[in-house]
JSON list of C-alpha atoms in Angstrom, two decimals:
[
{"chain": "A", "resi": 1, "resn": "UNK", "atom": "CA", "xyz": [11.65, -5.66, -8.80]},
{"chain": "A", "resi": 2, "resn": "UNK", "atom": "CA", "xyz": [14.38, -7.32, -6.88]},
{"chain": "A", "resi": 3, "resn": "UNK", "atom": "CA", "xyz": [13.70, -8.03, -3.12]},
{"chain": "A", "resi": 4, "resn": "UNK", "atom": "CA", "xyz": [15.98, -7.24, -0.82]},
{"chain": "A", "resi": 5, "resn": "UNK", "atom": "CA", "xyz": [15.03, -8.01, 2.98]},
{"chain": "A", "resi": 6, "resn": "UNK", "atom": "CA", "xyz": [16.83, -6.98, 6.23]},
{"chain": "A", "resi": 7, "resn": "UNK", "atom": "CA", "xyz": [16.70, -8.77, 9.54]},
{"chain": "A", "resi": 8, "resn": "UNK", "atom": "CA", "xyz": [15.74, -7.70, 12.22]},
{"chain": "A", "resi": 9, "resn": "UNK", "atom": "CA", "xyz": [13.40, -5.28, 11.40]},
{"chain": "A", "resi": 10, "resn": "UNK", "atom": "CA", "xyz": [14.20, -3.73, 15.43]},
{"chain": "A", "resi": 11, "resn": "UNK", "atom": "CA", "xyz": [16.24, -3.91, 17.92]},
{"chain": "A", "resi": 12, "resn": "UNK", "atom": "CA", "xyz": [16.28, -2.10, 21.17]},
{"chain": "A", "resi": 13, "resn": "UNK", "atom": "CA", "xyz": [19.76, -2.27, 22.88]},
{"chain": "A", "resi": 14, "resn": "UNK", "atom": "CA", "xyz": [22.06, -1.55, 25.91]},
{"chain": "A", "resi": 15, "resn": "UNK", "atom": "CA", "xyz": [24.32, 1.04, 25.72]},
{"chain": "A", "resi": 16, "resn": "UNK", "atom": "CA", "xyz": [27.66, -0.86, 24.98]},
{"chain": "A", "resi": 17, "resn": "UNK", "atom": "CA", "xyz": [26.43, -3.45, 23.77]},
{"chain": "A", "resi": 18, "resn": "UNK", "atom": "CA", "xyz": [27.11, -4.61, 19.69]},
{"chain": "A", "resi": 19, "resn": "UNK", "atom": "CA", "xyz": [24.22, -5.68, 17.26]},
{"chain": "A", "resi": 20, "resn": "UNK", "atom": "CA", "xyz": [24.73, -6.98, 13.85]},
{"chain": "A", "resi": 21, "resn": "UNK", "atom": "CA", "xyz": [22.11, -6.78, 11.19]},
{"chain": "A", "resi": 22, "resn": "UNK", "atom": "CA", "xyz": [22.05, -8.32, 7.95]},
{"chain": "A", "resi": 23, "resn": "UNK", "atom": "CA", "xyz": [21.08, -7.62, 4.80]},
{"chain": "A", "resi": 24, "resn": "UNK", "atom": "CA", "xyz": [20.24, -10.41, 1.79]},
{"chain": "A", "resi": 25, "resn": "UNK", "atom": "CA", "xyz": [19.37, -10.24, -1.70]},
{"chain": "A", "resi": 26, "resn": "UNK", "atom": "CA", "xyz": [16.31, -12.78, -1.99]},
{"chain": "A", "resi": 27, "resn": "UNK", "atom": "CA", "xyz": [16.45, -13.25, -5.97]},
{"chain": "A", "resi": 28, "resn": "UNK", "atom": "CA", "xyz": [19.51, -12.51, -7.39]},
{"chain": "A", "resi": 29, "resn": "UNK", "atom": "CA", "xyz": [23.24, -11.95, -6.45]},
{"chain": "A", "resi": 30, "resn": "UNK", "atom": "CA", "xyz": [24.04, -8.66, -5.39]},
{"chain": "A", "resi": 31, "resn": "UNK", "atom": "CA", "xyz": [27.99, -7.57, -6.23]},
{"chain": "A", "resi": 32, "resn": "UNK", "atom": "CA", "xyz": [27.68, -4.21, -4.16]},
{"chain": "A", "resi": 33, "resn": "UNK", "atom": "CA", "xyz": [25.29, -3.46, -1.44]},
{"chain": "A", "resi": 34, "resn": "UNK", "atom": "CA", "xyz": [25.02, -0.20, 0.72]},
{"chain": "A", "resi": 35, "resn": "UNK", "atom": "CA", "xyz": [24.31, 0.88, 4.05]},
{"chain": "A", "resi": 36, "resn": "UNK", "atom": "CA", "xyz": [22.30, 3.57, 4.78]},
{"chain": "A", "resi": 37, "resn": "UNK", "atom": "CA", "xyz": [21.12, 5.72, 8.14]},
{"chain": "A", "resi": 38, "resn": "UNK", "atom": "CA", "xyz": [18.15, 7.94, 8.35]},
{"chain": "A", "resi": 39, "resn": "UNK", "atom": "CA", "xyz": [17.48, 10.04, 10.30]},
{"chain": "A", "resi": 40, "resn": "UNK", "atom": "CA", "xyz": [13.56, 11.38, 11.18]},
{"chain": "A", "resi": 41, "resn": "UNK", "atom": "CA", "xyz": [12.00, 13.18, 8.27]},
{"chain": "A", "resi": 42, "resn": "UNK", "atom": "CA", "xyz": [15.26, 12.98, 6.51]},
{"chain": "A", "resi": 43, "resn": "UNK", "atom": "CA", "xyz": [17.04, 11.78, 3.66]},
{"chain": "A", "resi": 44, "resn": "UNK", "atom": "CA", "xyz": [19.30, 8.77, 3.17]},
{"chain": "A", "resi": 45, "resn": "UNK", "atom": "CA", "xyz": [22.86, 8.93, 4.03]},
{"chain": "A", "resi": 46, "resn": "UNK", "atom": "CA", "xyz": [25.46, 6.83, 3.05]},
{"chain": "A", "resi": 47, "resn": "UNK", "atom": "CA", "xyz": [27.44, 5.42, 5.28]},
{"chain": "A", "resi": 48, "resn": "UNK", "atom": "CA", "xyz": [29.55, 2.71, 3.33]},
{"chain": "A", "resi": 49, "resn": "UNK", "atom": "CA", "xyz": [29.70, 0.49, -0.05]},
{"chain": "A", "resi": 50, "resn": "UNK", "atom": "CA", "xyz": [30.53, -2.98, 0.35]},
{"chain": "A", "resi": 51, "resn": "UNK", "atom": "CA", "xyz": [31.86, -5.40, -2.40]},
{"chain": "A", "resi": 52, "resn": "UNK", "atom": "CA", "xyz": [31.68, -9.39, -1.80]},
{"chain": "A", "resi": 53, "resn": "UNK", "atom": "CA", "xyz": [34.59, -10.28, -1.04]},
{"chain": "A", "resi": 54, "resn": "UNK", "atom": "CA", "xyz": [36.54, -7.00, -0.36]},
{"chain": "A", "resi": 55, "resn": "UNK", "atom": "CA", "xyz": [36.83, -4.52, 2.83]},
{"chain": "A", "resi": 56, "resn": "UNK", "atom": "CA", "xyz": [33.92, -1.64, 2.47]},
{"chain": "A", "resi": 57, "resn": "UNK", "atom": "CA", "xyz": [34.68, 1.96, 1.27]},
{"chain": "A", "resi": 58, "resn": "UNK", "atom": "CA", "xyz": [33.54, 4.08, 4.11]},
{"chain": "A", "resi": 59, "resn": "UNK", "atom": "CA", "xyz": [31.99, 7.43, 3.42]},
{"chain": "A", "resi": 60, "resn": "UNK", "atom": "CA", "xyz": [33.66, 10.36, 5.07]},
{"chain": "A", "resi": 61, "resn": "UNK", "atom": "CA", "xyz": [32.92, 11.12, 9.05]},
{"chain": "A", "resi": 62, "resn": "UNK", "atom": "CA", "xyz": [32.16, 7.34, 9.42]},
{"chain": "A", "resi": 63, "resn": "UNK", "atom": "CA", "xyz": [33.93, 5.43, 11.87]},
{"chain": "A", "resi": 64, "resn": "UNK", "atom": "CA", "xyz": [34.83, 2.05, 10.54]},
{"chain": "A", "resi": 65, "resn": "UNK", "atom": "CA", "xyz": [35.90, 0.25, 13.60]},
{"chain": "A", "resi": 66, "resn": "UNK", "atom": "CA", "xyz": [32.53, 1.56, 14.92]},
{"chain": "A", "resi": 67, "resn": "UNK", "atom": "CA", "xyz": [30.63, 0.53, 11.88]},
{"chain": "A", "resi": 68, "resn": "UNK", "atom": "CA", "xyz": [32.00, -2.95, 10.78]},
{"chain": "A", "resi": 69, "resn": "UNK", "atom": "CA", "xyz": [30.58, -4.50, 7.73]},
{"chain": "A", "resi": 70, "resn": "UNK", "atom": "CA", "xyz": [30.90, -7.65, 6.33]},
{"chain": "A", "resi": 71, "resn": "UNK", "atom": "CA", "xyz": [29.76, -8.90, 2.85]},
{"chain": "A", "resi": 72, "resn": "UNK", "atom": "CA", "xyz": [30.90, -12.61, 2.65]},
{"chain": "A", "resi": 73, "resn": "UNK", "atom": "CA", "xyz": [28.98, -13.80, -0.08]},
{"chain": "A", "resi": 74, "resn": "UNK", "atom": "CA", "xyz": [27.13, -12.05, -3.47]},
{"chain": "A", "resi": 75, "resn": "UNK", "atom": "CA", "xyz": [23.60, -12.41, -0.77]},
{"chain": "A", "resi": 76, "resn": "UNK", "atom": "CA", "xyz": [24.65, -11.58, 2.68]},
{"chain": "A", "resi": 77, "resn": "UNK", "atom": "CA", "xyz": [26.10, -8.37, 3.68]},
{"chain": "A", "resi": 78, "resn": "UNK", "atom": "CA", "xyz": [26.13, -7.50, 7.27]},
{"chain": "A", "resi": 79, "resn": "UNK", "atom": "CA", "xyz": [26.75, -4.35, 9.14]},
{"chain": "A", "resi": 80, "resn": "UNK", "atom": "CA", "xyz": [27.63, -4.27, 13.07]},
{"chain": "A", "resi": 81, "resn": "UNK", "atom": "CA", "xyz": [27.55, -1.36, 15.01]},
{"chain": "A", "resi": 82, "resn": "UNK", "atom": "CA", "xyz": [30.05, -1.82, 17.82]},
{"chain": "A", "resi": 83, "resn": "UNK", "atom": "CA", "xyz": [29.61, -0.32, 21.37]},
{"chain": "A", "resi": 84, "resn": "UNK", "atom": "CA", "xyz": [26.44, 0.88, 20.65]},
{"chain": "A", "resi": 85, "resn": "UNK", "atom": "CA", "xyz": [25.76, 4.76, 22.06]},
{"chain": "A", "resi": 86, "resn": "UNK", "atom": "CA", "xyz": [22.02, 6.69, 22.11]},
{"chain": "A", "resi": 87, "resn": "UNK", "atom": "CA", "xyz": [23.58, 8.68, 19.27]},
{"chain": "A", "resi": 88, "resn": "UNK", "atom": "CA", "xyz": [23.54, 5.65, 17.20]},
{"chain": "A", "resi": 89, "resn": "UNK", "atom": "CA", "xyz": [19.68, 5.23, 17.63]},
{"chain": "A", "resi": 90, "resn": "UNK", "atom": "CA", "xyz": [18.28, 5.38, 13.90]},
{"chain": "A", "resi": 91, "resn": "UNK", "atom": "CA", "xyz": [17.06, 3.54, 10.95]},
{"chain": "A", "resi": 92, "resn": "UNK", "atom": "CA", "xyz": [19.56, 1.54, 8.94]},
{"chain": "A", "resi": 93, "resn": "UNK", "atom": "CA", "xyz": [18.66, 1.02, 5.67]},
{"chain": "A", "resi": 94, "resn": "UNK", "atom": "CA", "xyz": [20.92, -1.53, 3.12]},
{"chain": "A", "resi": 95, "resn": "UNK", "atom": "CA", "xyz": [20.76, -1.82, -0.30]},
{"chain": "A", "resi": 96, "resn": "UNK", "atom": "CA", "xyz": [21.76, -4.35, -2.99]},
{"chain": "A", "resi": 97, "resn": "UNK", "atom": "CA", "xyz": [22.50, -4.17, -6.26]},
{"chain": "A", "resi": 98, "resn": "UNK", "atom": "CA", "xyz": [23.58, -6.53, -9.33]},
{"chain": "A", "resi": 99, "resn": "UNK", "atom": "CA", "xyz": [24.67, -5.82, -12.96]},
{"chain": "A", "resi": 100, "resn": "UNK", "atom": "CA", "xyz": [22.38, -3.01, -13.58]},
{"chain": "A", "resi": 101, "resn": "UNK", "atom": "CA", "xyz": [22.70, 0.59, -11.57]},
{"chain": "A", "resi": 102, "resn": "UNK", "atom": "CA", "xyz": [19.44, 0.32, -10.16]},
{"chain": "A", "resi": 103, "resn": "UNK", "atom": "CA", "xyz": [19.76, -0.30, -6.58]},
{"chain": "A", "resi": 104, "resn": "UNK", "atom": "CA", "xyz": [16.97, -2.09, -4.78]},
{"chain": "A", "resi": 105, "resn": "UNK", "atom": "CA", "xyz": [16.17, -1.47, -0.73]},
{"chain": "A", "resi": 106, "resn": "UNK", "atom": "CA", "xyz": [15.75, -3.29, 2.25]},
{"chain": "A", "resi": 107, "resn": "UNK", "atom": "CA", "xyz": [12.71, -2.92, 4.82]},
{"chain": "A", "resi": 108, "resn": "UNK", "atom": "CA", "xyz": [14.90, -1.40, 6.95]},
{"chain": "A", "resi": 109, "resn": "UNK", "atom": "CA", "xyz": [16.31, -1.82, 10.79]},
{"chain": "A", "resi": 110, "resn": "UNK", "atom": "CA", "xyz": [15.16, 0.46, 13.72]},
{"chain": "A", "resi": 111, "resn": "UNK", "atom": "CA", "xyz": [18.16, 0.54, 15.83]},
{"chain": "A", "resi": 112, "resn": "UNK", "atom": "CA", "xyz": [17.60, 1.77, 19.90]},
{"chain": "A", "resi": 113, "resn": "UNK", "atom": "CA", "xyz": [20.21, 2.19, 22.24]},
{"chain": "A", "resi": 114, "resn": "UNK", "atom": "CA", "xyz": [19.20, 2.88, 25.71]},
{"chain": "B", "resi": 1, "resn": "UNK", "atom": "CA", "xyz": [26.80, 20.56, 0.67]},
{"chain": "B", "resi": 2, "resn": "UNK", "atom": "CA", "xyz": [23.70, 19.12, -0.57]},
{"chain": "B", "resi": 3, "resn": "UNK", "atom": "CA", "xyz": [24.77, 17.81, -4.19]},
{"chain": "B", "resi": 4, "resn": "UNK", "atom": "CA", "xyz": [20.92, 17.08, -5.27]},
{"chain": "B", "resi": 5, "resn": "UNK", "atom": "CA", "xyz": [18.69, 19.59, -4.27]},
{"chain": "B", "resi": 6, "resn": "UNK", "atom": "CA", "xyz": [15.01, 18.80, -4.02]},
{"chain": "B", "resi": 7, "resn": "UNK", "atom": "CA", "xyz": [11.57, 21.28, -4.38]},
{"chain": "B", "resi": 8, "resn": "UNK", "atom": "CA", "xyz": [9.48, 21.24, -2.58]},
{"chain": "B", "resi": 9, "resn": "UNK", "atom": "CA", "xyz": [10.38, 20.20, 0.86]},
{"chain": "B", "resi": 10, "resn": "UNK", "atom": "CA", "xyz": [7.12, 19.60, 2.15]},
{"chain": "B", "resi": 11, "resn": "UNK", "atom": "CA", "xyz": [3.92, 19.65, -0.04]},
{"chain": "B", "resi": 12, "resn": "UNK", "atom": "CA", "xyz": [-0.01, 19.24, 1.19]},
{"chain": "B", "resi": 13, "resn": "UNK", "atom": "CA", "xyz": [-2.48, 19.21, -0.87]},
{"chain": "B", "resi": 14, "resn": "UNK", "atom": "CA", "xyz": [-5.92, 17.98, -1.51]},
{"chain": "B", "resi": 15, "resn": "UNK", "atom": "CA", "xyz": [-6.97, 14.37, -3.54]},
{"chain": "B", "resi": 16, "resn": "UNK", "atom": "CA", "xyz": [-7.56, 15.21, -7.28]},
{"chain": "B", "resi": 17, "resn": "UNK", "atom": "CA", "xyz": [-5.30, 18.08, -7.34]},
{"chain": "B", "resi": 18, "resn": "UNK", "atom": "CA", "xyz": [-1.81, 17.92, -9.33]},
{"chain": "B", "resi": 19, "resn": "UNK", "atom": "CA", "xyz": [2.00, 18.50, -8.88]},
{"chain": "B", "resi": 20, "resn": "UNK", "atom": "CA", "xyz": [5.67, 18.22, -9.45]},
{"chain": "B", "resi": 21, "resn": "UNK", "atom": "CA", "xyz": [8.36, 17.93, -7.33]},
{"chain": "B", "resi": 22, "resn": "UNK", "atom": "CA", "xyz": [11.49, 19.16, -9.03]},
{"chain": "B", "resi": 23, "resn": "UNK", "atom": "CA", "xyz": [15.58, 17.66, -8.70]},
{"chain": "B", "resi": 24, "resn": "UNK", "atom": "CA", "xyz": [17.92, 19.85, -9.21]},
{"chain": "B", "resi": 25, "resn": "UNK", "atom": "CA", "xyz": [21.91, 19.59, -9.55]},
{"chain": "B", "resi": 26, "resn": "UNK", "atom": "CA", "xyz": [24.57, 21.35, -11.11]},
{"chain": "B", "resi": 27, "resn": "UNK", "atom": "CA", "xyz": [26.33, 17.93, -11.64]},
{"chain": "B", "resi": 28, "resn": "UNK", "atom": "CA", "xyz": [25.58, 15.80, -14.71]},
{"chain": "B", "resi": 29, "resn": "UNK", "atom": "CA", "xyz": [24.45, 12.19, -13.53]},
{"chain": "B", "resi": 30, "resn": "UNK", "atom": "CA", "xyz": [24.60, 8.91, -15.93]},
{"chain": "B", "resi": 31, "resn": "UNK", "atom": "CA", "xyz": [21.13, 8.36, -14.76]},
{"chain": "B", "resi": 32, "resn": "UNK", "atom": "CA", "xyz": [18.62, 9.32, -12.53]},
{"chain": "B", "resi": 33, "resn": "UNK", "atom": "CA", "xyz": [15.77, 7.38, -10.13]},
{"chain": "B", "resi": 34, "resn": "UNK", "atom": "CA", "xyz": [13.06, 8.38, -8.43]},
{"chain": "B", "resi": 35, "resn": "UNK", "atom": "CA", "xyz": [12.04, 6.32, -4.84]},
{"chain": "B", "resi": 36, "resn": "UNK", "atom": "CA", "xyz": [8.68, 6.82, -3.02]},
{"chain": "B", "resi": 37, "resn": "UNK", "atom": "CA", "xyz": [9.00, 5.83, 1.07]},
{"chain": "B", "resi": 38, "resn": "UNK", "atom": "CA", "xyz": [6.55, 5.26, 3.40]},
{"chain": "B", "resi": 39, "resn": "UNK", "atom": "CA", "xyz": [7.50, 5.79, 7.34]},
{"chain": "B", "resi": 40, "resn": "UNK", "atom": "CA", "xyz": [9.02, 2.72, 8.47]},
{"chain": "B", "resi": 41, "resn": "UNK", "atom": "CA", "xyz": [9.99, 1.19, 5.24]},
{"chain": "B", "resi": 42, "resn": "UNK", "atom": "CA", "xyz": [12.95, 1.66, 2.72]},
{"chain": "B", "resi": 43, "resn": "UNK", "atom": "CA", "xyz": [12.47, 3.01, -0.66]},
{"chain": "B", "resi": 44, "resn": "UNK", "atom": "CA", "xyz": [10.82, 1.56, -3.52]},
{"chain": "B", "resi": 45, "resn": "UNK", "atom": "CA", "xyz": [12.46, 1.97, -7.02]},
{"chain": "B", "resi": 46, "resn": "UNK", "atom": "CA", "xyz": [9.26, 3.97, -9.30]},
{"chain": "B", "resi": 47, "resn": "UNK", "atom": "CA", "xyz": [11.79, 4.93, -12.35]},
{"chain": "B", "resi": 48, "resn": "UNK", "atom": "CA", "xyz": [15.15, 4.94, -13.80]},
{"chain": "B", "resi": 49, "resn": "UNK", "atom": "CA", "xyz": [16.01, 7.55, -16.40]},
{"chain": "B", "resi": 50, "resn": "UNK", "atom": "CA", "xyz": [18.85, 7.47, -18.52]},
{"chain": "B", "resi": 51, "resn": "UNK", "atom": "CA", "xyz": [18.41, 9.69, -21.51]},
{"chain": "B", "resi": 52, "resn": "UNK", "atom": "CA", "xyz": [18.49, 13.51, -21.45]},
{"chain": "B", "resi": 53, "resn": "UNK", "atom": "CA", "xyz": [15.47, 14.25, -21.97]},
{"chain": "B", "resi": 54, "resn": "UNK", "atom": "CA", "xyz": [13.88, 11.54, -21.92]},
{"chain": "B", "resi": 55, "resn": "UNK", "atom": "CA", "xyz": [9.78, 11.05, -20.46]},
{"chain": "B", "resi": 56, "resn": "UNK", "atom": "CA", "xyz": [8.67, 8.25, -18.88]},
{"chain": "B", "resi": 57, "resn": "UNK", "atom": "CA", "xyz": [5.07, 7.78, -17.37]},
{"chain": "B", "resi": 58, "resn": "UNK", "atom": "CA", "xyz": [3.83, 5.27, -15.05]},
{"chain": "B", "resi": 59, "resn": "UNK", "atom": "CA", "xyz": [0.04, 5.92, -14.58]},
{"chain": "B", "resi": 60, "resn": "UNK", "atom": "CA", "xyz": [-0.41, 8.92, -13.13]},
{"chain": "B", "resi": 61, "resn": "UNK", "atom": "CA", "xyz": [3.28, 9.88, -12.56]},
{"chain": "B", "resi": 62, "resn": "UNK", "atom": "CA", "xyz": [5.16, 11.51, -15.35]},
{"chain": "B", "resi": 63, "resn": "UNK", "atom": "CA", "xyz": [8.66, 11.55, -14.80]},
{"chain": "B", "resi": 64, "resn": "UNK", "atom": "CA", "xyz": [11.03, 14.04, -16.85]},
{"chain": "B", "resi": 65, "resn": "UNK", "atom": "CA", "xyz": [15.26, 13.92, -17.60]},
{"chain": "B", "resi": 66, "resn": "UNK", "atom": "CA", "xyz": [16.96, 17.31, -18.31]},
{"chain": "B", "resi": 67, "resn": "UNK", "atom": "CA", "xyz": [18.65, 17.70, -21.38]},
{"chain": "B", "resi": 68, "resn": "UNK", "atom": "CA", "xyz": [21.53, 18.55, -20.02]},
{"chain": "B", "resi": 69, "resn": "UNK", "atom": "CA", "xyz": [20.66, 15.46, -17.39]},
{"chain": "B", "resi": 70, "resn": "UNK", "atom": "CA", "xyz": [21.57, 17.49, -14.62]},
{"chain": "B", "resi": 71, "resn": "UNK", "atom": "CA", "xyz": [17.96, 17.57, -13.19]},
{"chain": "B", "resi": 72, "resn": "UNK", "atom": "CA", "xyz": [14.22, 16.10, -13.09]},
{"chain": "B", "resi": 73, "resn": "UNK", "atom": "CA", "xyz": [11.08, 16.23, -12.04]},
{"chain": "B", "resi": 74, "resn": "UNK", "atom": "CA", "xyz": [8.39, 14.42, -11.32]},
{"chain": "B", "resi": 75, "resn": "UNK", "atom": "CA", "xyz": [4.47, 15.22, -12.01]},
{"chain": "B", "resi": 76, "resn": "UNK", "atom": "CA", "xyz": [1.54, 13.71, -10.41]},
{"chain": "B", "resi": 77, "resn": "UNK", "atom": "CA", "xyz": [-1.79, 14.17, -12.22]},
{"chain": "B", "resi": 78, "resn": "UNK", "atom": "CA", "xyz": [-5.24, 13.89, -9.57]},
{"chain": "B", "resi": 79, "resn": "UNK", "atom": "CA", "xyz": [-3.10, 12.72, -6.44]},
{"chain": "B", "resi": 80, "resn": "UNK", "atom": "CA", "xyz": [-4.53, 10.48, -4.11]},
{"chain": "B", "resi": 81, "resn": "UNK", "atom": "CA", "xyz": [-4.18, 9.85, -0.61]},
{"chain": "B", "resi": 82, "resn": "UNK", "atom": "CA", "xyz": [-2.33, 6.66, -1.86]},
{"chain": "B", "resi": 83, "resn": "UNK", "atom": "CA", "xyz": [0.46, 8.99, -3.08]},
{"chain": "B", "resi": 84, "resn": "UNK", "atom": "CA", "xyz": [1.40, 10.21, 0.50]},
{"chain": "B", "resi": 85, "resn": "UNK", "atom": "CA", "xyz": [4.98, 9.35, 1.44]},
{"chain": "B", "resi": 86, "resn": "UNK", "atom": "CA", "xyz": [8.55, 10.76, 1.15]},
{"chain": "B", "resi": 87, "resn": "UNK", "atom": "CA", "xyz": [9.39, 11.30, -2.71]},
{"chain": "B", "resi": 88, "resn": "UNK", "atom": "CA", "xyz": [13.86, 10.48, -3.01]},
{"chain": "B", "resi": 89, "resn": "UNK", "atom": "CA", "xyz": [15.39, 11.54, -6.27]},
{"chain": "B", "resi": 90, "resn": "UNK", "atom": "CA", "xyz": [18.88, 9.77, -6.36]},
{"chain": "B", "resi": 91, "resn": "UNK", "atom": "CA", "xyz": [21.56, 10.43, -8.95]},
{"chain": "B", "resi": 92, "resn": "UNK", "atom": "CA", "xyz": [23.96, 8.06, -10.31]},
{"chain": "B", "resi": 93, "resn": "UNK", "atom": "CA", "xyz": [27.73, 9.46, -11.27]},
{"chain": "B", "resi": 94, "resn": "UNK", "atom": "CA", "xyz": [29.61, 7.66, -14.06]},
{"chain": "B", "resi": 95, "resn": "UNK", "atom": "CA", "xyz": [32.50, 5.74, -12.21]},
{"chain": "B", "resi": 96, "resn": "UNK", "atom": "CA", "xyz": [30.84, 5.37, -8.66]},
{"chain": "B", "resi": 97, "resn": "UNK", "atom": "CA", "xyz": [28.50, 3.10, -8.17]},
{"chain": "B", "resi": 98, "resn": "UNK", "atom": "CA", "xyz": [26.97, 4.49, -5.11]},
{"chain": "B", "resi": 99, "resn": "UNK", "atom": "CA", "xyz": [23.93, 6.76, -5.28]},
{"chain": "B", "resi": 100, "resn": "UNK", "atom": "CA", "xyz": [23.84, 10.31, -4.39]},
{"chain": "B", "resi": 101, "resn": "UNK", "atom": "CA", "xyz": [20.24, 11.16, -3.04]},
{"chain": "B", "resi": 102, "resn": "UNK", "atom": "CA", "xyz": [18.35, 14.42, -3.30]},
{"chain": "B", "resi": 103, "resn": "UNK", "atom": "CA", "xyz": [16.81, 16.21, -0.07]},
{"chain": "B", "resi": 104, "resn": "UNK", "atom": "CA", "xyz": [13.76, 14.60, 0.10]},
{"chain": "B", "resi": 105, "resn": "UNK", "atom": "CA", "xyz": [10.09, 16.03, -0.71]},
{"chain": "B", "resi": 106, "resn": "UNK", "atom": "CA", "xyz": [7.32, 14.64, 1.97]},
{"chain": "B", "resi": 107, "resn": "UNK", "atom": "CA", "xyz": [3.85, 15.11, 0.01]},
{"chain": "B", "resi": 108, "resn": "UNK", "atom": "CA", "xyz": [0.69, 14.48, 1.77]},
{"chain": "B", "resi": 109, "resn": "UNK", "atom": "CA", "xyz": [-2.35, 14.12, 0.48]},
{"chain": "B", "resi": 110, "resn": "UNK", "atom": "CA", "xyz": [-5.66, 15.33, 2.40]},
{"chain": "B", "resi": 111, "resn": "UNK", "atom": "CA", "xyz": [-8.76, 13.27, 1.67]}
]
């Protein structure tokens, strides 16, 4: 399958503070990629769908300003959670995917705010 | 509302036994995958179905399309401890590209 990898795998941050993480398609050019959270011993939820080249569709209750993604190019997509509170703490997963519908996951980001 | 309803939630069971975990919806979907994940990692694709009714195995897993390709399920013949993890059905909705993804059903299996 297509690899997908997501950088950094953690991150333990200040309340307040931002942190970006990205998101590339290794192997092939990904037109859409998704972000994800997960919560523990739960299911994925999406939180946006991002086109290259075109502003993200946000999934209801998500804060955009909060949640900024990028996706400059058909293998980077990059999602920054502004202002960063403990109730953002969770795993952030992305997803890429090209011509065909399946979609292909990252690794995964461990997000901490403290 | 969850759209894609998932049985069991939680599943334990002894190596060598079988199962199925079952996706339900009362939404038609395009097609269908299935995702294993293990703590601390994202999903990994196992199958894409497409046809109602259609049966696809891989190994030991025999995965299943409704007819009416508004659910699925998924069978696992002598399970190993291998097959622990969190099992994600995800639907796909003709006109959306985004997935919509079941409950989740966390199988463990006891050496």
């Amino acid at each position: 399958g297509a690899v997908v990898s997501q950088h950094p795998s953690r991150v333990i941050c200040k309340s307040g503070t931002s942190v970006k993480i990205e998101c590339r398609s290794l192997d092939f050019q990904a037109t859409t990629m998704f972000w994800y959270r997960q919560f523990p011993k739960k299911s994925l939820m999406l939180m946006a769908t991002s086109n290259e080249g075109s502003k993200a569709t946000y999934e209801q209750g998500v804060e955009k300003d909060k949640f900024l993604i990028n996706h400059a190019s058909l293998t980077l997509s990059t999602l920054t959670v502004t202002s960063a509170h403990p109730e953002d703490s969770s795993f952030y997963i992305c997803s890429a995917t090209g011509t065909l519908t399946e979609q292909y996951f990252g690794p995964g980001t461990r997000l901490t705010v403290t | 509302t969850q759209l894609l309803e998932q049985s069991p939630q939680f599943l334990s069971i002894q190596e060598g036994e079988n199962l199925t975990v079952y996706c339900n919806s009362s939404s038609v979907f395009s097609s269908l995958q299935w995702y294993r994940q293990e703590p601390g990692e994202g999903p990994v694709l196992l199958v894409t179905v497409v046809t109602g009714g259609e049966v696809k195995k891989l190994k030991r897993l025999t995965f299943q399309f409704g007819d009416a390709r508004k659910d699925s399920s998924l069978h696992i013949t002598a399970a190993q401890t291998g097959d622990t993890g969190l099992y994600l059905c995800a639907g796909a909705v003709t006109g959306r590209r985004a997935l919509t993804f079941g409950s989740g059903t966390r199988l463990q299996v006891q050496p």
